[in-house]
mmCIF file of N, CA and C in Angstrom:
data_model
loop_
_atom_site.group_PDB
_atom_site.id
_atom_site.type_symbol
_atom_site.label_atom_id
_atom_site.label_comp_id
_atom_site.label_asym_id
_atom_site.label_seq_id
_atom_site.Cartn_x
_atom_site.Cartn_y
_atom_site.Cartn_z
ATOM 1 N N MET A 208 -35.563 14.775 -6.296
ATOM 2 C CA MET A 208 -34.131 14.863 -6.416
ATOM 3 C C MET A 208 -33.637 15.718 -5.250
ATOM 4 N N ASN A 209 -32.926 15.129 -4.315
ATOM 5 C CA ASN A 209 -32.448 15.831 -3.134
ATOM 6 C C ASN A 209 -30.968 16.160 -3.201
ATOM 7 N N ASN A 210 -30.317 15.876 -4.300
ATOM 8 C CA ASN A 210 -28.899 16.119 -4.436
ATOM 9 C C ASN A 210 -28.694 17.519 -5.014
ATOM 10 N N THR A 211 -28.572 18.525 -4.151
ATOM 11 C CA THR A 211 -28.497 19.926 -4.574
ATOM 12 C C THR A 211 -27.282 20.230 -5.446
ATOM 13 N N PRO A 212 -26.079 19.770 -5.116
ATOM 14 C CA PRO A 212 -24.947 20.079 -6.008
ATOM 15 C C PRO A 212 -25.127 19.518 -7.424
ATOM 16 N N LEU A 213 -25.703 18.334 -7.527
ATOM 17 C CA LEU A 213 -25.943 17.749 -8.838
ATOM 18 C C LEU A 213 -26.976 18.572 -9.611
ATOM 19 N N LEU A 214 -28.006 19.024 -8.931
ATOM 20 C CA LEU A 214 -29.028 19.853 -9.555
ATOM 21 C C LEU A 214 -28.438 21.178 -10.038
ATOM 22 N N LEU A 215 -27.617 21.810 -9.215
ATOM 23 C CA LEU A 215 -26.980 23.069 -9.611
ATOM 24 C C LEU A 215 -26.025 22.866 -10.787
ATOM 25 N N ALA A 216 -25.314 21.761 -10.807
ATOM 26 C CA ALA A 216 -24.418 21.464 -11.931
ATOM 27 C C ALA A 216 -25.223 21.267 -13.216
ATOM 28 N N ALA A 217 -26.339 20.569 -13.125
ATOM 29 C CA ALA A 217 -27.183 20.354 -14.303
ATOM 30 C C ALA A 217 -27.734 21.681 -14.817
ATOM 31 N N ILE A 218 -28.151 22.556 -13.913
ATOM 32 C CA ILE A 218 -28.650 23.873 -14.313
ATOM 33 C C ILE A 218 -27.550 24.680 -14.987
ATOM 34 N N ALA A 219 -26.342 24.640 -14.438
ATOM 35 C CA ALA A 219 -25.226 25.382 -15.025
ATOM 36 C C ALA A 219 -24.884 24.842 -16.418
ATOM 37 N N ILE A 220 -24.880 23.533 -16.575
ATOM 38 C CA ILE A 220 -24.575 22.943 -17.882
ATOM 39 C C ILE A 220 -25.641 23.332 -18.908
ATOM 40 N N LEU A 221 -26.900 23.266 -18.522
ATOM 41 C CA LEU A 221 -27.964 23.659 -19.432
ATOM 42 C C LEU A 221 -27.901 25.145 -19.770
ATOM 43 N N ALA A 222 -27.532 25.982 -18.797
ATOM 44 C CA ALA A 222 -27.410 27.422 -19.051
ATOM 45 C C ALA A 222 -26.289 27.702 -20.045
ATOM 46 N N VAL A 223 -25.151 27.046 -19.877
ATOM 47 C CA VAL A 223 -24.029 27.232 -20.808
ATOM 48 C C VAL A 223 -24.414 26.731 -22.198
ATOM 49 N N GLY A 224 -25.075 25.601 -22.275
ATOM 50 C CA GLY A 224 -25.507 25.069 -23.567
ATOM 51 C C GLY A 224 -26.499 25.986 -24.267
ATOM 52 N N THR A 225 -27.456 26.521 -23.508
ATOM 53 C CA THR A 225 -28.432 27.438 -24.086
ATOM 54 C C THR A 225 -27.763 28.704 -24.592
ATOM 55 N N PHE A 226 -26.872 29.273 -23.787
ATOM 56 C CA PHE A 226 -26.152 30.477 -24.213
ATOM 57 C C PHE A 226 -25.315 30.196 -25.455
ATOM 58 N N SER A 227 -24.658 29.043 -25.489
ATOM 59 C CA SER A 227 -23.823 28.688 -26.635
ATOM 60 C C SER A 227 -24.645 28.587 -27.918
ATOM 61 N N LEU A 228 -25.814 27.953 -27.845
ATOM 62 C CA LEU A 228 -26.666 27.834 -29.016
ATOM 63 C C LEU A 228 -27.200 29.194 -29.462
ATOM 64 N N ARG A 229 -27.575 30.023 -28.504
ATOM 65 C CA ARG A 229 -28.079 31.351 -28.859
ATOM 66 C C ARG A 229 -26.977 32.219 -29.451
ATOM 67 N N PHE A 230 -25.773 32.055 -29.005
ATOM 68 C CA PHE A 230 -24.646 32.821 -29.529
ATOM 69 C C PHE A 230 -24.218 32.294 -30.901
ATOM 70 N N ALA A 231 -24.291 30.976 -31.085
ATOM 71 C CA ALA A 231 -23.820 30.369 -32.329
ATOM 72 C C ALA A 231 -24.687 30.762 -33.520
ATOM 73 N N GLY A 232 -25.974 30.979 -33.314
ATOM 74 C CA GLY A 232 -26.857 31.341 -34.425
ATOM 75 C C GLY A 232 -26.391 32.586 -35.164
ATOM 76 N N PRO A 233 -26.338 33.739 -34.493
ATOM 77 C CA PRO A 233 -25.882 34.950 -35.183
ATOM 78 C C PRO A 233 -24.409 34.877 -35.607
ATOM 79 N N ALA A 234 -23.575 34.208 -34.824
ATOM 80 C CA ALA A 234 -22.148 34.156 -35.139
ATOM 81 C C ALA A 234 -21.871 33.335 -36.399
ATOM 82 N N LEU A 235 -22.653 32.285 -36.621
ATOM 83 C CA LEU A 235 -22.410 31.399 -37.758
ATOM 84 C C LEU A 235 -23.342 31.648 -38.937
ATOM 85 N N ARG A 236 -24.266 32.567 -38.799
ATOM 86 C CA ARG A 236 -25.261 32.799 -39.858
ATOM 87 C C ARG A 236 -24.613 33.201 -41.178
ATOM 88 N N SER A 237 -23.575 34.010 -41.124
ATOM 89 C CA SER A 237 -22.941 34.467 -42.363
ATOM 90 C C SER A 237 -22.069 33.386 -43.005
ATOM 91 N N ARG A 238 -21.740 32.338 -42.299
ATOM 92 C CA ARG A 238 -20.864 31.285 -42.832
ATOM 93 C C ARG A 238 -21.617 30.195 -43.576
ATOM 94 N N PHE A 239 -22.898 30.035 -43.299
ATOM 95 C CA PHE A 239 -23.670 28.963 -43.905
ATOM 96 C C PHE A 239 -24.832 29.548 -44.693
ATOM 97 N N GLU A 240 -25.060 28.975 -45.851
ATOM 98 C CA GLU A 240 -26.184 29.369 -46.693
ATOM 99 C C GLU A 240 -27.216 28.247 -46.658
ATOM 100 N N ILE A 241 -28.404 28.546 -46.169
ATOM 101 C CA ILE A 241 -29.467 27.546 -46.097
ATOM 102 C C ILE A 241 -30.329 27.703 -47.346
ATOM 103 N N PRO A 242 -30.491 26.633 -48.117
ATOM 104 C CA PRO A 242 -31.301 26.723 -49.339
ATOM 105 C C PRO A 242 -32.756 27.101 -49.038
ATOM 106 N N GLU A 243 -33.396 27.724 -50.011
ATOM 107 C CA GLU A 243 -34.784 28.153 -49.850
ATOM 108 C C GLU A 243 -35.709 26.981 -49.535
ATOM 109 N N ARG A 244 -35.459 25.847 -50.171
ATOM 110 C CA ARG A 244 -36.310 24.677 -49.934
ATOM 111 C C ARG A 244 -36.216 24.207 -48.483
ATOM 112 N N VAL A 245 -35.014 24.210 -47.929
ATOM 113 C CA VAL A 245 -34.827 23.798 -46.539
ATOM 114 C C VAL A 245 -35.492 24.803 -45.604
ATOM 115 N N GLN A 246 -35.392 26.094 -45.908
ATOM 116 C CA GLN A 246 -36.062 27.104 -45.093
ATOM 117 C C GLN A 246 -37.572 26.897 -45.093
ATOM 118 N N GLY A 247 -38.118 26.557 -46.269
ATOM 119 C CA GLY A 247 -39.552 26.273 -46.351
ATOM 120 C C GLY A 247 -39.935 25.038 -45.562
ATOM 121 N N LEU A 248 -39.101 24.002 -45.630
ATOM 122 C CA LEU A 248 -39.378 22.786 -44.862
ATOM 123 C C LEU A 248 -39.303 23.038 -43.363
ATOM 124 N N LEU A 249 -38.345 23.860 -42.928
ATOM 125 C CA LEU A 249 -38.238 24.183 -41.508
ATOM 126 C C LEU A 249 -39.452 24.980 -41.029
ATOM 127 N N ALA A 250 -39.928 25.897 -41.849
ATOM 128 C CA ALA A 250 -41.130 26.658 -41.481
ATOM 129 C C ALA A 250 -42.334 25.737 -41.379
ATOM 130 N N ALA A 251 -42.475 24.815 -42.329
ATOM 131 C CA ALA A 251 -43.591 23.870 -42.289
ATOM 132 C C ALA A 251 -43.471 22.938 -41.086
ATOM 133 N N ALA A 252 -42.255 22.524 -40.763
ATOM 134 C CA ALA A 252 -42.058 21.644 -39.611
ATOM 135 C C ALA A 252 -42.449 22.340 -38.317
ATOM 136 N N ALA A 253 -42.144 23.619 -38.203
ATOM 137 C CA ALA A 253 -42.528 24.365 -36.999
ATOM 138 C C ALA A 253 -44.045 24.425 -36.863
ATOM 139 N N ILE A 254 -44.741 24.628 -37.967
ATOM 140 C CA ILE A 254 -46.209 24.677 -37.932
ATOM 141 C C ILE A 254 -46.782 23.317 -37.550
ATOM 142 N N VAL A 255 -46.227 22.259 -38.111
ATOM 143 C CA VAL A 255 -46.706 20.906 -37.801
ATOM 144 C C VAL A 255 -46.484 20.571 -36.327
ATOM 145 N N LEU A 256 -45.311 20.903 -35.806
ATOM 146 C CA LEU A 256 -45.030 20.625 -34.394
ATOM 147 C C LEU A 256 -45.945 21.417 -33.469
ATOM 148 N N LEU A 257 -46.185 22.681 -33.779
ATOM 149 C CA LEU A 257 -47.082 23.495 -32.958
ATOM 150 C C LEU A 257 -48.510 22.953 -33.017
ATOM 151 N N THR A 258 -48.947 22.544 -34.195
ATOM 152 C CA THR A 258 -50.284 21.970 -34.337
ATOM 153 C C THR A 258 -50.419 20.678 -33.530
ATOM 154 N N ALA A 259 -49.403 19.839 -33.573
ATOM 155 C CA ALA A 259 -49.440 18.598 -32.798
ATOM 156 C C ALA A 259 -49.475 18.875 -31.297
ATOM 157 N N LEU A 260 -48.721 19.883 -30.865
ATOM 158 C CA LEU A 260 -48.727 20.242 -29.446
ATOM 159 C C LEU A 260 -50.096 20.748 -29.010
ATOM 160 N N VAL A 261 -50.698 21.613 -29.813
ATOM 161 C CA VAL A 261 -52.029 22.141 -29.485
ATOM 162 C C VAL A 261 -53.055 21.013 -29.478
ATOM 163 N N ALA A 262 -53.001 20.135 -30.460
ATOM 164 C CA ALA A 262 -53.967 19.036 -30.522
ATOM 165 C C ALA A 262 -53.829 18.111 -29.325
ATOM 166 N N THR A 263 -52.601 17.790 -28.965
ATOM 167 C CA THR A 263 -52.384 16.908 -27.817
ATOM 168 C C THR A 263 -52.877 17.551 -26.530
ATOM 169 N N ALA A 264 -52.560 18.822 -26.339
ATOM 170 C CA ALA A 264 -52.977 19.516 -25.119
ATOM 171 C C ALA A 264 -54.485 19.728 -25.074
ATOM 172 N N ALA A 265 -55.106 19.931 -26.229
ATOM 173 C CA ALA A 265 -56.536 20.217 -26.255
ATOM 174 C C ALA A 265 -57.402 18.972 -26.161
ATOM 175 N N LEU A 266 -56.940 17.876 -26.713
ATOM 176 C CA LEU A 266 -57.798 16.704 -26.820
ATOM 177 C C LEU A 266 -57.576 15.644 -25.748
ATOM 178 N N THR A 267 -56.469 15.716 -25.021
ATOM 179 C CA THR A 267 -56.208 14.700 -24.011
ATOM 180 C C THR A 267 -56.044 15.330 -22.632
ATOM 181 N N ASP A 268 -56.387 14.540 -21.632
ATOM 182 C CA ASP A 268 -56.231 14.954 -20.241
ATOM 183 C C ASP A 268 -55.645 13.761 -19.487
ATOM 184 N N GLY A 269 -54.333 13.763 -19.319
ATOM 185 C CA GLY A 269 -53.686 12.617 -18.685
ATOM 186 C C GLY A 269 -53.663 11.444 -19.637
ATOM 187 N N THR A 270 -54.420 10.409 -19.313
ATOM 188 C CA THR A 270 -54.429 9.212 -20.165
ATOM 189 C C THR A 270 -55.721 9.061 -20.949
ATOM 190 N N GLY A 271 -56.661 9.977 -20.777
ATOM 191 C CA GLY A 271 -57.941 9.854 -21.468
ATOM 192 C C GLY A 271 -58.293 11.112 -22.229
ATOM 193 N N PRO A 272 -59.466 11.109 -22.851
ATOM 194 C CA PRO A 272 -59.892 12.290 -23.601
ATOM 195 C C PRO A 272 -60.231 13.456 -22.668
ATOM 196 N N ALA A 273 -60.140 14.659 -23.188
ATOM 197 C CA ALA A 273 -60.344 15.856 -22.372
ATOM 198 C C ALA A 273 -61.801 16.257 -22.248
ATOM 199 N N GLY A 274 -62.676 15.656 -22.985
ATOM 200 C CA GLY A 274 -64.074 16.051 -22.962
ATOM 201 C C GLY A 274 -64.373 16.998 -24.111
ATOM 202 N N ILE A 275 -65.425 17.790 -23.956
ATOM 203 C CA ILE A 275 -65.861 18.684 -25.023
ATOM 204 C C ILE A 275 -65.492 20.141 -24.736
ATOM 205 N N ALA A 276 -65.485 20.550 -23.473
ATOM 206 C CA ALA A 276 -65.311 21.954 -23.123
ATOM 207 C C ALA A 276 -63.936 22.489 -23.535
ATOM 208 N N ARG A 277 -62.874 21.762 -23.239
ATOM 209 C CA ARG A 277 -61.528 22.246 -23.563
ATOM 210 C C ARG A 277 -61.299 22.363 -25.070
ATOM 211 N N PRO A 278 -61.601 21.325 -25.861
ATOM 212 C CA PRO A 278 -61.413 21.488 -27.310
ATOM 213 C C PRO A 278 -62.270 22.604 -27.905
ATOM 214 N N THR A 279 -63.468 22.817 -27.357
ATOM 215 C CA THR A 279 -64.304 23.899 -27.851
ATOM 216 C C THR A 279 -63.673 25.250 -27.543
ATOM 217 N N GLY A 280 -63.118 25.408 -26.353
ATOM 218 C CA GLY A 280 -62.421 26.644 -26.011
ATOM 219 C C GLY A 280 -61.216 26.878 -26.907
ATOM 220 N N VAL A 281 -60.467 25.810 -27.201
ATOM 221 C CA VAL A 281 -59.314 25.930 -28.099
ATOM 222 C C VAL A 281 -59.783 26.294 -29.503
ATOM 223 N N LEU A 282 -60.892 25.719 -29.938
ATOM 224 C CA LEU A 282 -61.440 26.040 -31.254
ATOM 225 C C LEU A 282 -61.838 27.507 -31.340
ATOM 226 N N VAL A 283 -62.490 28.021 -30.302
ATOM 227 C CA VAL A 283 -62.860 29.442 -30.274
ATOM 228 C C VAL A 283 -61.607 30.312 -30.325
ATOM 229 N N GLY A 284 -60.598 29.949 -29.533
ATOM 230 C CA GLY A 284 -59.348 30.703 -29.557
ATOM 231 C C GLY A 284 -58.668 30.641 -30.918
ATOM 232 N N GLY A 285 -58.702 29.473 -31.553
ATOM 233 C CA GLY A 285 -58.101 29.328 -32.872
ATOM 234 C C GLY A 285 -58.799 30.164 -33.928
ATOM 235 N N ILE A 286 -60.119 30.198 -33.866
ATOM 236 C CA ILE A 286 -60.870 31.017 -34.829
ATOM 237 C C ILE A 286 -60.570 32.495 -34.624
ATOM 238 N N LEU A 287 -60.531 32.926 -33.379
ATOM 239 C CA LEU A 287 -60.213 34.334 -33.113
ATOM 240 C C LEU A 287 -58.787 34.674 -33.529
ATOM 241 N N ALA A 288 -57.856 33.748 -33.329
ATOM 242 C CA ALA A 288 -56.472 33.995 -33.765
ATOM 243 C C ALA A 288 -56.402 34.068 -35.284
ATOM 244 N N TRP A 289 -57.149 33.213 -35.956
ATOM 245 C CA TRP A 289 -57.182 33.232 -37.412
ATOM 246 C C TRP A 289 -57.760 34.555 -37.926
ATOM 247 N N ARG A 290 -58.731 35.110 -37.172
ATOM 248 C CA ARG A 290 -59.332 36.386 -37.544
ATOM 249 C C ARG A 290 -58.503 37.577 -37.065
ATOM 250 N N ARG A 291 -57.329 37.286 -36.475
ATOM 251 C CA ARG A 291 -56.367 38.285 -36.002
ATOM 252 C C ARG A 291 -56.931 39.203 -34.908
ATOM 253 N N ALA A 292 -57.621 38.580 -33.967
ATOM 254 C CA ALA A 292 -58.128 39.315 -32.803
ATOM 255 C C ALA A 292 -56.967 39.583 -31.850
ATOM 256 N N PRO A 293 -57.102 40.570 -30.966
ATOM 257 C CA PRO A 293 -56.045 40.813 -29.975
ATOM 258 C C PRO A 293 -55.841 39.595 -29.076
ATOM 259 N N PHE A 294 -54.584 39.380 -28.670
ATOM 260 C CA PHE A 294 -54.221 38.178 -27.909
ATOM 261 C C PHE A 294 -55.016 38.051 -26.614
ATOM 262 N N VAL A 295 -55.204 39.161 -25.912
ATOM 263 C CA VAL A 295 -55.943 39.113 -24.644
ATOM 264 C C VAL A 295 -57.373 38.642 -24.898
ATOM 265 N N LEU A 296 -57.981 39.125 -25.959
ATOM 266 C CA LEU A 296 -59.340 38.699 -26.296
ATOM 267 C C LEU A 296 -59.387 37.211 -26.619
ATOM 268 N N ILE A 297 -58.383 36.718 -27.313
ATOM 269 C CA ILE A 297 -58.322 35.292 -27.655
ATOM 270 C C ILE A 297 -58.283 34.441 -26.394
ATOM 271 N N VAL A 298 -57.386 34.802 -25.467
ATOM 272 C CA VAL A 298 -57.239 34.022 -24.236
ATOM 273 C C VAL A 298 -58.505 34.077 -23.393
ATOM 274 N N VAL A 299 -59.062 35.271 -23.232
ATOM 275 C CA VAL A 299 -60.267 35.423 -22.403
ATOM 276 C C VAL A 299 -61.450 34.691 -23.029
ATOM 277 N N ALA A 300 -61.626 34.811 -24.327
ATOM 278 C CA ALA A 300 -62.754 34.140 -24.980
ATOM 279 C C ALA A 300 -62.623 32.623 -24.904
ATOM 280 N N ALA A 301 -61.417 32.104 -25.117
ATOM 281 C CA ALA A 301 -61.221 30.651 -25.034
ATOM 282 C C ALA A 301 -61.480 30.153 -23.616
ATOM 283 N N ALA A 302 -60.955 30.850 -22.629
ATOM 284 C CA ALA A 302 -61.167 30.438 -21.234
ATOM 285 C C ALA A 302 -62.630 30.570 -20.845
ATOM 286 N N ALA A 303 -63.278 31.644 -21.265
ATOM 287 C CA ALA A 303 -64.692 31.847 -20.933
ATOM 288 C C ALA A 303 -65.563 30.782 -21.591
ATOM 289 N N THR A 304 -65.221 30.395 -22.805
ATOM 290 C CA THR A 304 -65.989 29.346 -23.484
ATOM 291 C C THR A 304 -65.878 28.023 -22.731
ATOM 292 N N ALA A 305 -64.657 27.637 -22.399
ATOM 293 C CA ALA A 305 -64.471 26.373 -21.674
ATOM 294 C C ALA A 305 -65.123 26.440 -20.300
ATOM 295 N N ALA A 306 -64.954 27.552 -19.592
ATOM 296 C CA ALA A 306 -65.541 27.684 -18.256
ATOM 297 C C ALA A 306 -67.063 27.703 -18.324
ATOM 298 N N GLY A 307 -67.611 28.390 -19.308
ATOM 299 C CA GLY A 307 -69.063 28.430 -19.455
ATOM 300 C C GLY A 307 -69.658 27.065 -19.744
ATOM 301 N N LEU A 308 -68.994 26.320 -20.620
ATOM 302 C CA LEU A 308 -69.489 24.968 -20.910
ATOM 303 C C LEU A 308 -69.386 24.076 -19.687
ATOM 304 N N ARG A 309 -68.324 24.208 -18.937
ATOM 305 C CA ARG A 309 -68.188 23.386 -17.715
ATOM 306 C C ARG A 309 -69.210 23.795 -16.666
ATOM 307 N N LEU A 310 -69.525 25.088 -16.617
ATOM 308 C CA LEU A 310 -70.548 25.568 -15.692
ATOM 309 C C LEU A 310 -71.922 24.986 -16.044
ATOM 310 N N LEU A 311 -72.151 24.772 -17.337
ATOM 311 C CA LEU A 311 -73.398 24.172 -17.782
ATOM 312 C C LEU A 311 -73.422 22.662 -17.634
ATOM 313 N N GLY A 312 -72.296 22.068 -17.201
ATOM 314 C CA GLY A 312 -72.253 20.633 -16.962
ATOM 315 C C GLY A 312 -71.653 19.827 -18.092
ATOM 316 N N VAL A 313 -71.148 20.503 -19.111
ATOM 317 C CA VAL A 313 -70.513 19.795 -20.225
ATOM 318 C C VAL A 313 -69.105 19.396 -19.775
ATOM 319 N N PRO A 314 -68.748 18.118 -19.965
ATOM 320 C CA PRO A 314 -67.410 17.687 -19.494
ATOM 321 C C PRO A 314 -66.271 18.284 -20.289
#
């Protein structure tokens, strides 16, 4: 995209929209009552979407499967997160697992 004014206009529109949505949440929170069931469904939907994103990123590479090393690293990171390990340890262990397996020749 070489049209700089159009790009700047798109950025400005997105910035105004983002600010408006962030401002509308606290401003309108007292006016609307969200039922407990809907709050539970929204929480479950967030978990499902995050799980789908992690699965897609971990199991695919472009148009094909990612191999074994990446999903294994994600699995190690997931187990450590479930055990409530520090975030830095989770990231380092997951990366080290994937890198170690790739160093051993595992795809």
